[in-house]
Short mmCIF file of C-alpha atoms in Angstrom, two decimals:
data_model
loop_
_atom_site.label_atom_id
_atom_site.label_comp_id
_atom_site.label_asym_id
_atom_site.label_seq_id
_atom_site.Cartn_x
_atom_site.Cartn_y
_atom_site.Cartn_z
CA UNK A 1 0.00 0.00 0.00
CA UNK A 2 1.30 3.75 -0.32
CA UNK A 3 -0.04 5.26 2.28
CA UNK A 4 1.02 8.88 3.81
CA UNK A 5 1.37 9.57 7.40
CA UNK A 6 1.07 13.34 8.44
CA UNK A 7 2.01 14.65 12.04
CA UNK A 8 4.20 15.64 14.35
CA UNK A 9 7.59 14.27 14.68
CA UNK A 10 9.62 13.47 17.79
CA UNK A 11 13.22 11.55 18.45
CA UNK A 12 12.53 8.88 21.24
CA UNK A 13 14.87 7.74 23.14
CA UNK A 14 14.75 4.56 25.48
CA UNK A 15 17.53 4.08 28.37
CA UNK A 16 17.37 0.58 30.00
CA UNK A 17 19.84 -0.57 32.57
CA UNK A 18 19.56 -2.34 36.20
CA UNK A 19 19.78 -0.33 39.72
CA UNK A 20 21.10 -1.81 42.95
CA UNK A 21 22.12 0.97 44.69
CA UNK A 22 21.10 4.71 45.76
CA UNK A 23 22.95 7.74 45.11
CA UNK A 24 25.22 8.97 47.80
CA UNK A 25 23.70 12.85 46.86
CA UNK A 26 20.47 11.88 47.38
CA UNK A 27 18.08 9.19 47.70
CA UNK A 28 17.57 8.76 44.68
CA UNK A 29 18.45 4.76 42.45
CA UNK A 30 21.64 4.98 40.35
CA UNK A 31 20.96 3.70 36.75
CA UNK A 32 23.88 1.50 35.21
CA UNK A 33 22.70 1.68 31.23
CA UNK A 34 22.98 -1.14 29.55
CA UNK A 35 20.72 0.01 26.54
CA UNK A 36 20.58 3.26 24.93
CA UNK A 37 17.98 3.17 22.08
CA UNK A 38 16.59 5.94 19.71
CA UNK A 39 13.79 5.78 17.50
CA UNK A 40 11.31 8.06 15.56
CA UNK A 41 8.24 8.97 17.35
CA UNK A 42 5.02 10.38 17.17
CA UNK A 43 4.22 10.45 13.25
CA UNK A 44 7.54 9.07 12.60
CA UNK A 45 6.98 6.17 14.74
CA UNK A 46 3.50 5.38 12.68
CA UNK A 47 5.69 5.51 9.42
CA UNK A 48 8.53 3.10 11.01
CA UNK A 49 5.50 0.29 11.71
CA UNK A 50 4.30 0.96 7.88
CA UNK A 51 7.68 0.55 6.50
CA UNK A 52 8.39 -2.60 8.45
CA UNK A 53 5.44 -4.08 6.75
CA UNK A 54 6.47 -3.36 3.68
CA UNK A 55 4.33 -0.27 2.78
CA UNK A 56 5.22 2.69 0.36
CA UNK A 57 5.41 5.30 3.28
CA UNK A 58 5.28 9.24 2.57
CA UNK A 59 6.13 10.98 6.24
CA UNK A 60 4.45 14.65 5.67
CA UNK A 61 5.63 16.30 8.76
CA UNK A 62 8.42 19.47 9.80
CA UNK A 63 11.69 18.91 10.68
CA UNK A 64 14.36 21.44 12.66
CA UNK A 65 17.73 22.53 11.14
CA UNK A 66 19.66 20.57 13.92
CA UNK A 67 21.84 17.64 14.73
CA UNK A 68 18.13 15.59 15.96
CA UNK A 69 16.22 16.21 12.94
CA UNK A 70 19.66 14.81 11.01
CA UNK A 71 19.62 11.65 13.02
CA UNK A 72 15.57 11.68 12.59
CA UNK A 73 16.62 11.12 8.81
CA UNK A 74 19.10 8.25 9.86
CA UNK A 75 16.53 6.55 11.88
CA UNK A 76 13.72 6.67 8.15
CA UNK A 77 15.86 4.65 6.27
CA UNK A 78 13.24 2.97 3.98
CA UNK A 79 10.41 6.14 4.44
CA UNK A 80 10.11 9.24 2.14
CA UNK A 81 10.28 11.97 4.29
CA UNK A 82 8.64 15.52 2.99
CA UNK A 83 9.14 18.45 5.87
CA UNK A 84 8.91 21.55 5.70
CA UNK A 85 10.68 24.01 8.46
CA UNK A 86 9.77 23.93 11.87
CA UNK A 87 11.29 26.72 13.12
CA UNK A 88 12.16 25.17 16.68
CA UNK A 89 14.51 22.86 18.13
CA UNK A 90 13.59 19.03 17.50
CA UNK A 91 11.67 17.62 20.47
CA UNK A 92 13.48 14.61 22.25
CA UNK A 93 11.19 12.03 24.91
CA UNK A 94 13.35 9.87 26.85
CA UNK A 95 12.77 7.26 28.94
CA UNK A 96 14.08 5.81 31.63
CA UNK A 97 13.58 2.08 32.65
CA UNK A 98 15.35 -0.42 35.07
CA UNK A 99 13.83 -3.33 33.99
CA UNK A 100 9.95 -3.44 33.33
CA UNK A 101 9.79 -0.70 35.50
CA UNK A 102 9.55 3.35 34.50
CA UNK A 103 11.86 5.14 36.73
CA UNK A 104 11.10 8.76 35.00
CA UNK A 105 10.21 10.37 31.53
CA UNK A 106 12.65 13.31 30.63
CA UNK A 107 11.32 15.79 28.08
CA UNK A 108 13.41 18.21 26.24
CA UNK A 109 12.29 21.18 23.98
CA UNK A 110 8.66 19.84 24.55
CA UNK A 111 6.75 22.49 24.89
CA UNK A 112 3.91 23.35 21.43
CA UNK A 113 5.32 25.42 19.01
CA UNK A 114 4.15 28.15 16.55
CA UNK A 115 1.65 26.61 13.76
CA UNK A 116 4.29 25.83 11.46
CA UNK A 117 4.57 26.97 7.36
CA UNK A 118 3.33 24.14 5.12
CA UNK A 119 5.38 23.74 1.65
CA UNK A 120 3.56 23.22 -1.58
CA UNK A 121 5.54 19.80 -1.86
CA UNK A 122 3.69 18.88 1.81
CA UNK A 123 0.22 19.25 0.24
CA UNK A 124 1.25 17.45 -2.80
CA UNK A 125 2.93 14.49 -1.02
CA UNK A 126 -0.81 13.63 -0.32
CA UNK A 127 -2.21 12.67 -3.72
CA UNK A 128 -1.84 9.55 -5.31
CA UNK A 129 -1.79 7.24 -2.13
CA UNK A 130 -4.17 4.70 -1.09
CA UNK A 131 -4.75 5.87 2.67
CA UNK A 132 -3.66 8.65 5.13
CA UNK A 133 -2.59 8.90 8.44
CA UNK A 134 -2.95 12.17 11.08
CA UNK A 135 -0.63 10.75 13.78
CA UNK A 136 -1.18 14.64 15.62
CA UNK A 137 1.10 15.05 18.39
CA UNK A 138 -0.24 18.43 19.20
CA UNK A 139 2.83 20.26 18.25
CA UNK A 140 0.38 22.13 14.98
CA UNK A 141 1.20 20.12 11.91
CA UNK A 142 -2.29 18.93 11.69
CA UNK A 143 -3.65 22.55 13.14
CA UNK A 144 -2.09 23.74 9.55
CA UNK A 145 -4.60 25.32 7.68
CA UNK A 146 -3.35 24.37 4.21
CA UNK A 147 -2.96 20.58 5.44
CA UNK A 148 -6.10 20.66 6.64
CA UNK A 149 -7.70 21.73 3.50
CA UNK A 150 -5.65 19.27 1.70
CA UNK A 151 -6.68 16.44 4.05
CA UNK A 152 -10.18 17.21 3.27
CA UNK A 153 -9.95 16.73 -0.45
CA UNK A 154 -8.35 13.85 -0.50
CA UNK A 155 -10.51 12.80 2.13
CA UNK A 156 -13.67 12.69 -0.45
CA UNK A 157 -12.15 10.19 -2.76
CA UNK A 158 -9.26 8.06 0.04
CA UNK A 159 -9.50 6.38 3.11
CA UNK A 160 -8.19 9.07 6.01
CA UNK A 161 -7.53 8.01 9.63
CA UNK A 162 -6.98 10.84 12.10
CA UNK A 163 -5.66 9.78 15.43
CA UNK A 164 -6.73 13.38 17.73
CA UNK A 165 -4.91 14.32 20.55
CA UNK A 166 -6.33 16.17 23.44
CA UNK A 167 -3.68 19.44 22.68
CA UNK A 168 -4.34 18.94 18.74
CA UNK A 169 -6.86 19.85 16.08
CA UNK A 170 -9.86 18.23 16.18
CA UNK A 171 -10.14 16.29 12.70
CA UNK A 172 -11.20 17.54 10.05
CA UNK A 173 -14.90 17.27 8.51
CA UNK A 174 -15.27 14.13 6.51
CA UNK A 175 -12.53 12.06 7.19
CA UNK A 176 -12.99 8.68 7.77
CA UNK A 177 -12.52 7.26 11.24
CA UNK A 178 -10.98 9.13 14.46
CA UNK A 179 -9.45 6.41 16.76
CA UNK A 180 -9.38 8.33 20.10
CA UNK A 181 -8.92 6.24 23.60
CA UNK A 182 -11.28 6.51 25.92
CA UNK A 183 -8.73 8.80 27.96
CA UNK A 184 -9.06 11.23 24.90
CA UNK A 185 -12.58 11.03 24.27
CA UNK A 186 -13.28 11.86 28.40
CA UNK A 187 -11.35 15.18 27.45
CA UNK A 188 -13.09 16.17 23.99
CA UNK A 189 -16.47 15.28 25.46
CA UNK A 190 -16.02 15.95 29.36
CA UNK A 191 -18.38 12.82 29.65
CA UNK A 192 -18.36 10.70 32.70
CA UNK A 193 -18.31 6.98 33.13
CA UNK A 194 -16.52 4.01 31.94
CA UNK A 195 -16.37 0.72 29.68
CA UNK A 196 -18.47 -0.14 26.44
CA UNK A 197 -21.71 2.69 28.11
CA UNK A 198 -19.56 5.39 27.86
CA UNK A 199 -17.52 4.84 24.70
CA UNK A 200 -20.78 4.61 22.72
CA UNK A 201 -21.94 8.01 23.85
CA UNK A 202 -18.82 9.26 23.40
CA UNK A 203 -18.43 8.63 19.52
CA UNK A 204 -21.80 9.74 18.86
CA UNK A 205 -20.78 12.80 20.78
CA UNK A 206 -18.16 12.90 18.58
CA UNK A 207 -19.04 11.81 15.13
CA UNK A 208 -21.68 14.70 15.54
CA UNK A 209 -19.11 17.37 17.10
CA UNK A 210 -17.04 16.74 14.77
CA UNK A 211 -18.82 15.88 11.66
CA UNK A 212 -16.75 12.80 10.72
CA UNK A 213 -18.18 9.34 9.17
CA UNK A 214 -16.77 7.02 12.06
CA UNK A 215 -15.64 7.66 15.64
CA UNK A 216 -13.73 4.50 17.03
CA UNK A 217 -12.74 4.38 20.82
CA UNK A 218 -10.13 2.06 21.46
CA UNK A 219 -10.77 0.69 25.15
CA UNK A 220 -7.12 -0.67 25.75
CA UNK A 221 -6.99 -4.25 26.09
CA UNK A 222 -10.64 -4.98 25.97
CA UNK A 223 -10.76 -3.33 22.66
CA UNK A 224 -12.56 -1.01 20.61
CA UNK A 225 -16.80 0.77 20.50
CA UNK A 226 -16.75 1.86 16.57
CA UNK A 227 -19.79 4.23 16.66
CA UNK A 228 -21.33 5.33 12.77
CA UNK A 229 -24.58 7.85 12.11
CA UNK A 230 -27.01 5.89 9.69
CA UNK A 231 -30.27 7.11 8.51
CA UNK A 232 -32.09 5.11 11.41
CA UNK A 233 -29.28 6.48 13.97
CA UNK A 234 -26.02 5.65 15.22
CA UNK A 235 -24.59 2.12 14.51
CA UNK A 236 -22.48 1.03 17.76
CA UNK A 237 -20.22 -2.11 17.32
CA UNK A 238 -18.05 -3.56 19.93
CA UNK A 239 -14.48 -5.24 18.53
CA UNK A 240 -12.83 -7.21 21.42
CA UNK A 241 -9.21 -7.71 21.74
CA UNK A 242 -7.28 -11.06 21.15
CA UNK A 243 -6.40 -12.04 24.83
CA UNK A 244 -2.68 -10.88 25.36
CA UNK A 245 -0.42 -10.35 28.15
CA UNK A 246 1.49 -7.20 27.34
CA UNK A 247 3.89 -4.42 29.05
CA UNK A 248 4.87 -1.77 27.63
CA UNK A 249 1.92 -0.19 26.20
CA UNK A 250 4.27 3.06 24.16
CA UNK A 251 2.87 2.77 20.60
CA UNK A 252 -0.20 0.85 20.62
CA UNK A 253 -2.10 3.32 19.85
CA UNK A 254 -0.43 4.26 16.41
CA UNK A 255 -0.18 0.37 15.81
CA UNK A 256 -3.78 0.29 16.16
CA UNK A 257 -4.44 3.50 13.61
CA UNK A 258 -1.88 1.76 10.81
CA UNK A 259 -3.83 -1.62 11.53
CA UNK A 260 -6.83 0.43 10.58
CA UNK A 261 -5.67 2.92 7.40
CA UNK A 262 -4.39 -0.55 5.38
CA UNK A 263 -7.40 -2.42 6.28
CA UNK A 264 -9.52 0.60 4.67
CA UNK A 265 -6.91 0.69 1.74
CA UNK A 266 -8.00 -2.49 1.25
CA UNK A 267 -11.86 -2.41 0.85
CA UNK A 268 -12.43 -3.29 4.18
CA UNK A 269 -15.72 -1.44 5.57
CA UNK A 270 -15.08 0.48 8.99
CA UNK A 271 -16.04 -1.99 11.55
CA UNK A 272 -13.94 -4.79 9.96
CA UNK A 273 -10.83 -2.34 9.50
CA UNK A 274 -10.87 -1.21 13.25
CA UNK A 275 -11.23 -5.04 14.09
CA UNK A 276 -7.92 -5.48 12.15
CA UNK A 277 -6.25 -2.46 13.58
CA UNK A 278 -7.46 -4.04 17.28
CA UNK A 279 -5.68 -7.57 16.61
CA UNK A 280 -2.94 -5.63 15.04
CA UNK A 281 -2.20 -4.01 18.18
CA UNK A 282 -2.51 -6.77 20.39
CA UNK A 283 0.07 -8.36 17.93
CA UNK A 284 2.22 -5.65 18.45
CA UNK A 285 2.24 -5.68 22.29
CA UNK A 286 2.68 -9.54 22.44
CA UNK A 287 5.98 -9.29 20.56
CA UNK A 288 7.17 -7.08 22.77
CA UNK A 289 5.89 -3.80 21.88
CA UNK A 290 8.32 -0.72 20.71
CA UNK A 291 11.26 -3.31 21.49
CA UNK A 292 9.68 -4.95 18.35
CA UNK A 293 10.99 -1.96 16.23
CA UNK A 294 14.67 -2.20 17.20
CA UNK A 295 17.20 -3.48 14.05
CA UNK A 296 17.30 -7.07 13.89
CA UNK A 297 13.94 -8.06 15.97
CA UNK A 298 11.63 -10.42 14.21
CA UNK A 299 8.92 -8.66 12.26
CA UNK A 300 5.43 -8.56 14.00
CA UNK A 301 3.08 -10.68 12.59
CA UNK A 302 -0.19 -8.94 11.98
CA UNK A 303 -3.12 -10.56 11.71
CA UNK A 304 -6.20 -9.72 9.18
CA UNK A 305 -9.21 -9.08 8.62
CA UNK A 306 -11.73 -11.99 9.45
CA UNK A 307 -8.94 -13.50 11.90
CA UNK A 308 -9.21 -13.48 15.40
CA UNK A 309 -6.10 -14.84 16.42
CA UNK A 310 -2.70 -14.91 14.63
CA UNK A 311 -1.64 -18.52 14.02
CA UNK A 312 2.08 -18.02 13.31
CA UNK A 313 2.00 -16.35 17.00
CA UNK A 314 -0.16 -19.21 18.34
CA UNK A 315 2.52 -21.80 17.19
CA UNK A 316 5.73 -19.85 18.42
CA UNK A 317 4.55 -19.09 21.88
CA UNK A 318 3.78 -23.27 21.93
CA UNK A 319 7.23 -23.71 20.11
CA UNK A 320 8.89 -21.14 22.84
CA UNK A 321 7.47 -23.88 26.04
CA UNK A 322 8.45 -27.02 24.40
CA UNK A 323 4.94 -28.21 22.92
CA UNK A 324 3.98 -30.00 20.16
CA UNK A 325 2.23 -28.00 17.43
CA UNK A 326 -0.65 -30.07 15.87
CA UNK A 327 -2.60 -29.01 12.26
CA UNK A 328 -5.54 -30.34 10.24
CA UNK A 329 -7.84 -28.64 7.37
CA UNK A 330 -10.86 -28.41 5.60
CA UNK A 331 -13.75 -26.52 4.01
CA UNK A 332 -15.86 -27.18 7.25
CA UNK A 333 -18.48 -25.49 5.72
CA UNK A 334 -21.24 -26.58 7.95
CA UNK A 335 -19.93 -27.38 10.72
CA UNK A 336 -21.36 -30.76 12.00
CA UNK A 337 -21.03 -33.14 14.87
CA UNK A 338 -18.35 -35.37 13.22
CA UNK A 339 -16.37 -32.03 12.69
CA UNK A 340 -16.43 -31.22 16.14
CA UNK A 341 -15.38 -34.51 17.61
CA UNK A 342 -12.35 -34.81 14.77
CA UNK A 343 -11.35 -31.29 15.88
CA UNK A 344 -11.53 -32.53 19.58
CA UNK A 345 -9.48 -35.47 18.84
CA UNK A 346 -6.81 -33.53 16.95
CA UNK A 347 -6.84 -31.13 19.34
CA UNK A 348 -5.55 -33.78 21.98
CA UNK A 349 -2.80 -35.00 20.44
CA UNK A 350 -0.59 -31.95 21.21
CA UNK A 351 -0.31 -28.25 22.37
CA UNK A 352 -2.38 -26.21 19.77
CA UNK A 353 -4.75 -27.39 17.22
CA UNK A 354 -4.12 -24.96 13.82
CA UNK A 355 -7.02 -25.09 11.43
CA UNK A 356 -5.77 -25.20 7.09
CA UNK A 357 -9.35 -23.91 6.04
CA UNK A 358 -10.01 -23.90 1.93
CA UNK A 359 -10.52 -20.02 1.04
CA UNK A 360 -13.87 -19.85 -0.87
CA UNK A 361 -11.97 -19.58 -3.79
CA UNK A 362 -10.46 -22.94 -3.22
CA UNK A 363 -14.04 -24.58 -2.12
CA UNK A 364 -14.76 -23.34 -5.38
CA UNK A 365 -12.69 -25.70 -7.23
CA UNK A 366 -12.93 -28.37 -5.33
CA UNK A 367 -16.71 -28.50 -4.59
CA UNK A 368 -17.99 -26.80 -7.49
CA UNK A 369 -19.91 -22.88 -8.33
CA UNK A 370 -22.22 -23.43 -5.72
CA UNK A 371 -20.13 -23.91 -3.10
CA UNK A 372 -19.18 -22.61 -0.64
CA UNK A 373 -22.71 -22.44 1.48
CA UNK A 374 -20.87 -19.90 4.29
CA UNK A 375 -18.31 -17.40 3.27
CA UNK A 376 -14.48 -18.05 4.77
CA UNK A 377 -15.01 -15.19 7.13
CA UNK A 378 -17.77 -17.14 8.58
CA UNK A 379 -16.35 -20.71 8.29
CA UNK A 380 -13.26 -18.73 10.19
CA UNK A 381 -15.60 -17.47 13.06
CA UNK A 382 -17.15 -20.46 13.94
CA UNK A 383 -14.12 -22.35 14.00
CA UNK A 384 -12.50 -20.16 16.09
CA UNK A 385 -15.31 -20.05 18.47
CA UNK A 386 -14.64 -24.04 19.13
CA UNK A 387 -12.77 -23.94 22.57
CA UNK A 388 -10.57 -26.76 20.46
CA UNK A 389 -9.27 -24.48 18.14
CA UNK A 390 -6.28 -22.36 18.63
CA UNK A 391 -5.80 -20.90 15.25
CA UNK A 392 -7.13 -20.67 11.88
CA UNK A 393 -4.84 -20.60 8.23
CA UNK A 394 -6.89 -19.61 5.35
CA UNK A 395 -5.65 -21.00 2.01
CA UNK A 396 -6.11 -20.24 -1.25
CA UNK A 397 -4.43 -23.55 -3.06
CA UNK A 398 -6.27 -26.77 -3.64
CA UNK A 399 -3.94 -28.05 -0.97
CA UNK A 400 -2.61 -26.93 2.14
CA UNK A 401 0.81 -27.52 1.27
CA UNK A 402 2.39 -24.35 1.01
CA UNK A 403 0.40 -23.04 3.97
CA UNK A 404 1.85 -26.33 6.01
CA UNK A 405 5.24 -24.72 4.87
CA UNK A 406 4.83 -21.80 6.78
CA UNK A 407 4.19 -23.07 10.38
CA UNK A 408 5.72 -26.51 9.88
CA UNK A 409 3.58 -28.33 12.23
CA UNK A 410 4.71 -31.56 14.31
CA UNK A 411 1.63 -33.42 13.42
CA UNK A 412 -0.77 -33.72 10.43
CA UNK A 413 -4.09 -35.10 11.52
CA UNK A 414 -6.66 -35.75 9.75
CA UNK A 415 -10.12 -37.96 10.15
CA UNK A 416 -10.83 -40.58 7.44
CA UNK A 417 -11.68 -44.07 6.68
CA UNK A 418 -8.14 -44.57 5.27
CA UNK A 419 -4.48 -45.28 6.59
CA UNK A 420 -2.01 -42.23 7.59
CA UNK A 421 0.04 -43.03 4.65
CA UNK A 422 -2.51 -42.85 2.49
CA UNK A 423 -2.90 -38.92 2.84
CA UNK A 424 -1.17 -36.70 0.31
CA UNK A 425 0.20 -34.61 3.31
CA UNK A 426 2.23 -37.18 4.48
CA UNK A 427 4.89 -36.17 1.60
CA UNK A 428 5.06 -32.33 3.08
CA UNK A 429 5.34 -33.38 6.54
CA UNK A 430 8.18 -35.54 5.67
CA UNK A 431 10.34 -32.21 4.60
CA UNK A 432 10.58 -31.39 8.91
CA UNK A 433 10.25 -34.45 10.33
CA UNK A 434 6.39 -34.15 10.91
CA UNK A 435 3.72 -36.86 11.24
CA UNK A 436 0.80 -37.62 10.12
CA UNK A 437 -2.07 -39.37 11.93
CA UNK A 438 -5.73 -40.11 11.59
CA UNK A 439 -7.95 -39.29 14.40
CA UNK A 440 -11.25 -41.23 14.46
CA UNK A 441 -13.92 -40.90 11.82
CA UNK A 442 -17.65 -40.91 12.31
CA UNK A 443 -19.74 -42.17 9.46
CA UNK A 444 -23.18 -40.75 8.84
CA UNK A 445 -22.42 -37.18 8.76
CA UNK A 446 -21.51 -35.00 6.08
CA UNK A 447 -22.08 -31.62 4.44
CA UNK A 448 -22.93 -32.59 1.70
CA UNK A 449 -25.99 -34.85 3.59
CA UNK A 450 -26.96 -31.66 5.91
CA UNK A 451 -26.87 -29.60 3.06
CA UNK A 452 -28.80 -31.80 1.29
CA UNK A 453 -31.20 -32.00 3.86
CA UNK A 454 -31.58 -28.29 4.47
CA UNK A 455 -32.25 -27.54 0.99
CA UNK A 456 -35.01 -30.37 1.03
CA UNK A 457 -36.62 -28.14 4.28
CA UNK A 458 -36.27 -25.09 2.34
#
């Protein structure tokens, strides 16, 4: 995707080292550093994520004349960066940690600046992509009247994400979604209360105040109220978060608004694009957060629309405690008791159960035009919803071979009326070491019989 992130920039700096000891001027802990690390923030942390996915990423933002700004530029390797002057020093966040713990937050040349001058090559930078990004840090890039305007006609034609903050501009009118937490949203609305009550009078507080299609509150770990206005009156959806234990929270947020602006980019409807963003972000803080970022970590593995849970993370947090990663597929396209108990069975023989479910493409050619009966996003939902399942692939081949490839599980199962051998698997498995098992199979039910037998109801 190209997509162009607009916004304040920042240089963040992370010190991490261990404390045993107070100072001898004061009772205060002495910090040995082990770990000095610097990374773009605010907008240019958004554009980082983007570019480590592999997006075309335009940074529109304003950079100062100093030694900070240069390393800013060191730090973008693989983004486009298109600033104008900001006419103050560049603003440096840096943080202090012994451990998992925050010892302080130091803030230098902080405080909000003049609305700055936006270049005609600023403005420009914003046509031709396929979504935007206002990552406002309050420091009056997104306050700029010219961006604004700018923003607002693209807005008409491209997906635009504005993620507010309480010292920013509000968005403006039209754009797509605002993704404000429910922090935010107490601040822009001076509501009271808490949870899923509040967040939906809060965005249609807000879609109305400020005259945008889509207000999503993200609710931290429990996830996200996407509120819409509709002819008959304001849609309200609740998007729950993948279960994750996280830390360090720095950069969720932004993770969650990227999610979002690609899932849009990609014909996703509002609703299903925050749901993406959401599991995005709880991707993000399971692999460790910001620390995912850093040179040589192992990219984040997002997960995508219609997914709940990411299977490549499922199988290396089993990997990580020693357990045996187990795998079968399927159309399962009406889901039936023999399903369930072959799923159960499978399910037993290790750690995690991964699902290799036919795409409805590849139902298509192996069941014929009419099938399938439920769509993939569907089939993926109900699966999921079995407490058997830990994971769902979605494949587009005829076999799940190349999808086996990915995750390489320890054990093929599958539930049949014919010898492990037999099964074409067996021949992929071999490649790792992996084996392949049948799990017991219950004759009598089908979908092809239920199927049969609903159409004969209907």
């Amino acid at each position: 995707m190209r997509v162009a992130v607009v916004g304040d920039t920042l240089l963040d700096v992370d010190v991490s080292g261990t404390s045993e000891r107070l100072s001898p001027d004061a009772p205060v802990p002495v910090v040995d550093v082990r770990t000095d690390d610097r990374r773009a923030g605010g907008a240019g942390l958004v554009a980082t994520m983007l570019a480590k996915d592999g997006h075309q990423v335009t940074l529109v933002t304003v950079l100062s004349d100093d030694a900070r700004a240069d390393e800013l530029h060191t730090l973008l390797p693989d983004v486009r960066v298109v600033a104008g002057p900001s006419g103050v020093a560049t603003p440096v966040k840096t943080r202090v940690r012994v451990g998992d713990h925050a010892l302080v937050r130091i803030d230098e040349g902080c405080d909000t600046p003049p609305v700055p001058t936006v270049t005609a090559a600023m403005t420009a930078a914003l046509t031709g992509v396929d979504a935007v990004i206002v990552a406002d840090y309050g420091r009056g890039v997104a306050a700029a009247p010219a961006l604004r305007d700018a923003i607002a006609a693209v807005a008409v034609t491209t997906p635009v994400v504005w993620d507010p903050h309480p010292r920013g501009a509000v968005p403006v009118p039209g754009i797509t979604v605002a993704t404000p937490n429910a922090s935010e949203a107490r601040r822009f609305t001076d509501l009271a209360g808490d949870g899923v009550p509040f967040a939906t009078d809060a965005a249609a507080a807000l879609v109305d105040a400020w005259d945008v299609r889509a207000v999503a509150i993200t609710l931290g770990d429990r996830g996200a109220l996407v509120g819409r206005r509709t002819p008959r009156g304001l849609d309200a959806r609740f998007l729950p978060a993948p279960s994750v234990t996280a830390g360090d929270p720095c950069g969720a947020g932004d993770r969650l608004a990227a999610g979002v602006a690609v899932a849009l980019a990609g014909g996703a409807d509002v609703p299903d694009a925050v749901a993406a963003g959401v599991a995005d972000a709880s991707a993000y803080l399971a692999a460790g957060g910001v620390t995912s970022l850093l040179a040589g970590a192992p990219a984040t593995v997002l997960a995508v629309p219609g997914a709940d849970r990411d299977a490549l993370r499922v199988v290396h947090r089993v990997r990580a405690d020693g357990g045996t990663v187990v795998a079968t597929g399927g159309c399962f396209d009406l889901l039936h008791a023999g399903h369930a108990r072959t799923l159960s069975a499978a399910r037993a023989l290790g750690d995690c159960l991964v699902v290799c479910l036919n795409s409805d493409d590849s139902v298509r050619q192996i069941k014929g035009p009419e099938r399938p009966i439920m769509t993939q996003d569907d089939r993926v939902e109900l699966l999921l919803a079995l407490d058997c399942v830990d994971a769902v692939v979605v494949f587009d081949e005829t076999t799940p071979d190349q999808a086996l490839r990915r995750f390489r599980p320890d054990v093929w199962a599958k539930g049949g009326d014919y010898t492990a051998d037999e099964l074409p698997e067996a021949v992929t498995l071999a490649e790792w070491g992996g084996r392949v098992v049948t799990v017991p199979f219950h004759p009598g039910r089908s979908t092809t019989r239920l199927a049969s037998a609903l159409a004969a109801v209907g």
